[in-house]
Amino acid sequence: GAQIFMPPMEVMGAGWLAMALDPTGAVVGFWQPNLFSGFGGMWEPGTFAWFDHTSADPVKALEFYQTVFPAIEFEKFTDVGNGVMSINGEQFASLTWSTEQAPCWNPVFAVADVKQSANRARELGGEVLFDDMAVPGGIAAVVTDPVVHSALTLFQPQTAG
């Protein structure tokens, strides 16, 4: 059910990359490692913390991703299909129902200080769409880049104590 718009291509010996639109219309990339395994750790400042798939049909998205990647488990939170995906008990992404935006995968980056990071994004020409939002496990901001205005989320984990 996906539409392949960039078939697998070798990337300078590092691995192979393919790009597609999933059945909901969200762009997704596939990476097969060779010399480069992909991004490293998660949840440290400057690394990925989470991924959020947003579309008007998270159930269709889940069916697709569980077919392509059978190891994906899902914990459903709402009747419209919102929930969390995991592999071997490790949560890595959420599915969110929305008709307010085009289908997409939104990367969430861990930061040490969400206010400072949002301000820096603004200084560099980005736009801060939402700032200082309380979210499960910490606080977040949503910013856009100054070139294509693609949104990404900055997340500061809550500290113990």
Short mmCIF file of C-alpha atoms in Angstrom, two decimals:
data_model
loop_
_atom_site.label_atom_id
_atom_site.label_comp_id
_atom_site.label_asym_id
_atom_site.label_seq_id
_atom_site.Cartn_x
_atom_site.Cartn_y
_atom_site.Cartn_z
CA GLY A 1 0.00 0.00 0.00
CA ALA A 2 2.98 2.36 0.01
CA GLN A 3 4.00 4.51 -2.93
CA ILE A 4 7.75 4.20 -3.55
CA PHE A 5 9.13 7.50 -4.84
CA MET A 6 12.83 6.72 -4.35
CA PRO A 7 13.71 3.06 -4.92
CA PRO A 8 16.62 1.56 -2.95
CA MET A 9 19.91 3.26 -3.72
CA GLU A 10 23.37 2.73 -2.30
CA VAL A 11 24.67 5.70 -0.32
CA MET A 12 28.47 5.87 -0.72
CA GLY A 13 29.01 2.40 0.75
CA ALA A 14 27.35 3.41 4.02
CA GLY A 15 24.14 1.50 3.29
CA TRP A 16 21.00 1.58 1.18
CA LEU A 17 18.18 4.09 1.37
CA ALA A 18 14.65 4.02 -0.01
CA MET A 19 11.84 6.55 0.44
CA ALA A 20 8.08 6.09 0.20
CA LEU A 21 4.71 7.49 1.11
CA ASP A 22 2.99 5.14 3.54
CA PRO A 23 -0.72 4.35 2.91
CA THR A 24 -1.76 7.45 4.91
CA GLY A 25 0.50 9.75 2.85
CA ALA A 26 3.32 10.22 5.38
CA VAL A 27 6.89 10.18 4.02
CA VAL A 28 8.97 7.34 5.44
CA GLY A 29 12.55 6.31 4.81
CA PHE A 30 14.03 2.84 5.01
CA TRP A 31 17.70 2.26 5.81
CA GLN A 32 19.68 -0.95 5.33
CA PRO A 33 23.07 -0.52 7.01
CA ASN A 34 26.45 -1.43 5.60
CA LEU A 35 29.33 0.71 6.93
CA PHE A 36 26.96 3.04 8.82
CA SER A 37 24.40 1.49 11.16
CA GLY A 38 22.22 4.57 11.35
CA PHE A 39 21.79 7.02 14.17
CA GLY A 40 23.25 6.00 17.51
CA GLY A 41 21.74 6.29 20.96
CA MET A 42 18.50 7.92 21.93
CA TRP A 43 17.33 10.16 24.77
CA GLU A 44 20.61 12.06 25.22
CA PRO A 45 20.65 15.80 24.39
CA GLY A 46 21.20 16.22 20.66
CA THR A 47 19.82 12.78 19.75
CA PHE A 48 16.40 11.48 18.82
CA ALA A 49 14.06 10.86 21.71
CA TRP A 50 10.88 9.82 19.93
CA PHE A 51 8.99 9.74 16.65
CA ASP A 52 5.34 10.66 16.18
CA HIS A 53 3.29 9.56 13.18
CA THR A 54 0.31 11.84 12.67
CA SER A 55 -2.48 11.15 10.20
CA ALA A 56 -6.25 10.94 9.87
CA ASP A 57 -5.97 7.12 9.89
CA PRO A 58 -3.52 5.80 12.51
CA VAL A 59 -5.18 2.37 12.29
CA LYS A 60 -4.21 2.11 8.59
CA ALA A 61 -0.69 3.32 9.47
CA LEU A 62 -0.35 0.68 12.19
CA GLU A 63 -1.53 -2.10 9.87
CA PHE A 64 1.09 -1.06 7.32
CA TYR A 65 4.00 -0.78 9.76
CA GLN A 66 3.15 -4.04 11.55
CA THR A 67 3.04 -5.81 8.18
CA VAL A 68 6.39 -4.37 7.07
CA PHE A 69 7.95 -4.78 10.54
CA PRO A 70 6.22 -7.73 12.29
CA ALA A 71 8.14 -7.11 15.56
CA ILE A 72 6.20 -3.87 16.19
CA GLU A 73 3.89 -4.09 19.18
CA PHE A 74 1.17 -1.50 19.85
CA GLU A 75 -0.55 -0.18 22.94
CA LYS A 76 -3.79 1.55 21.93
CA PHE A 77 -4.98 4.51 24.01
CA THR A 78 -8.08 5.77 22.18
CA ASP A 79 -10.84 4.55 19.88
CA VAL A 80 -9.41 6.55 16.93
CA GLY A 81 -6.15 4.61 17.09
CA ASN A 82 -3.83 6.80 19.17
CA GLY A 83 -1.17 4.78 20.93
CA VAL A 84 2.47 3.82 21.29
CA MET A 85 4.60 1.49 19.17
CA SER A 86 7.40 -0.58 20.65
CA ILE A 87 9.77 -3.41 19.76
CA ASN A 88 10.77 -5.86 22.48
CA GLY A 89 9.16 -3.59 25.06
CA GLU A 90 11.17 -0.51 23.97
CA GLN A 91 8.81 2.31 23.05
CA PHE A 92 10.00 4.40 20.09
CA ALA A 93 7.02 6.08 18.43
CA SER A 94 3.44 7.17 18.81
CA LEU A 95 0.54 7.16 16.39
CA THR A 96 -1.65 10.24 16.64
CA TRP A 97 -4.97 10.96 14.95
CA SER A 98 -5.27 14.43 13.43
CA THR A 99 -7.01 16.07 10.52
CA GLU A 100 -5.33 19.40 11.33
CA GLN A 101 -2.10 18.64 9.45
CA ALA A 102 -0.87 16.59 6.53
CA PRO A 103 0.21 13.02 7.36
CA CYS A 104 3.78 13.01 8.61
CA TRP A 105 6.44 11.55 10.85
CA ASN A 106 7.53 14.18 13.38
CA PRO A 107 10.98 13.70 14.92
CA VAL A 108 11.40 14.54 18.59
CA PHE A 109 14.90 15.59 19.66
CA ALA A 110 16.15 15.42 23.25
CA VAL A 111 17.56 18.70 24.54
CA ALA A 112 19.11 19.78 27.85
CA ASP A 113 17.06 23.01 28.02
CA VAL A 114 13.90 23.28 25.91
CA LYS A 115 13.52 27.07 26.37
CA GLN A 116 17.13 27.73 25.38
CA SER A 117 16.85 25.40 22.37
CA ALA A 118 13.58 26.99 21.20
CA ASN A 119 15.10 30.46 21.53
CA ARG A 120 18.16 29.33 19.53
CA ALA A 121 15.88 27.94 16.79
CA ARG A 122 14.14 31.34 16.66
CA GLU A 123 17.52 33.15 16.47
CA LEU A 124 18.50 30.94 13.51
CA GLY A 125 15.34 31.87 11.59
CA GLY A 126 13.02 29.11 12.71
CA GLU A 127 9.58 29.67 14.13
CA VAL A 128 8.43 28.48 17.55
CA LEU A 129 4.90 27.12 17.14
CA PHE A 130 4.41 25.88 20.70
CA ASP A 131 6.68 26.60 23.62
CA ASP A 132 7.03 25.18 27.11
CA MET A 133 4.33 22.50 26.77
CA ALA A 134 3.93 20.04 29.62
CA VAL A 135 3.97 16.53 28.10
CA PRO A 136 4.29 13.10 29.68
CA GLY A 137 7.84 12.80 31.01
CA GLY A 138 8.95 16.41 30.56
CA ILE A 139 8.41 19.62 28.63
CA ALA A 140 8.44 20.23 24.88
CA ALA A 141 8.42 22.89 22.19
CA VAL A 142 7.51 22.57 18.52
CA VAL A 143 9.67 24.55 16.10
CA THR A 144 9.96 24.81 12.33
CA ASP A 145 13.11 25.15 10.28
CA PRO A 146 13.57 28.38 8.28
CA VAL A 147 13.87 26.74 4.85
CA VAL A 148 11.01 24.27 4.28
CA HIS A 149 9.14 25.06 7.50
CA SER A 150 9.13 21.42 8.54
CA ALA A 151 8.12 20.93 12.17
CA LEU A 152 10.12 19.11 14.78
CA THR A 153 9.69 18.75 18.50
CA LEU A 154 12.25 19.55 21.18
CA PHE A 155 11.89 17.52 24.39
CA GLN A 156 13.48 18.10 27.77
CA PRO A 157 13.02 15.05 29.99
CA GLN A 158 11.79 15.68 33.49
CA THR A 159 14.60 15.37 36.01
CA ALA A 160 14.20 13.25 39.10
CA GLY A 161 13.94 15.02 42.40
#
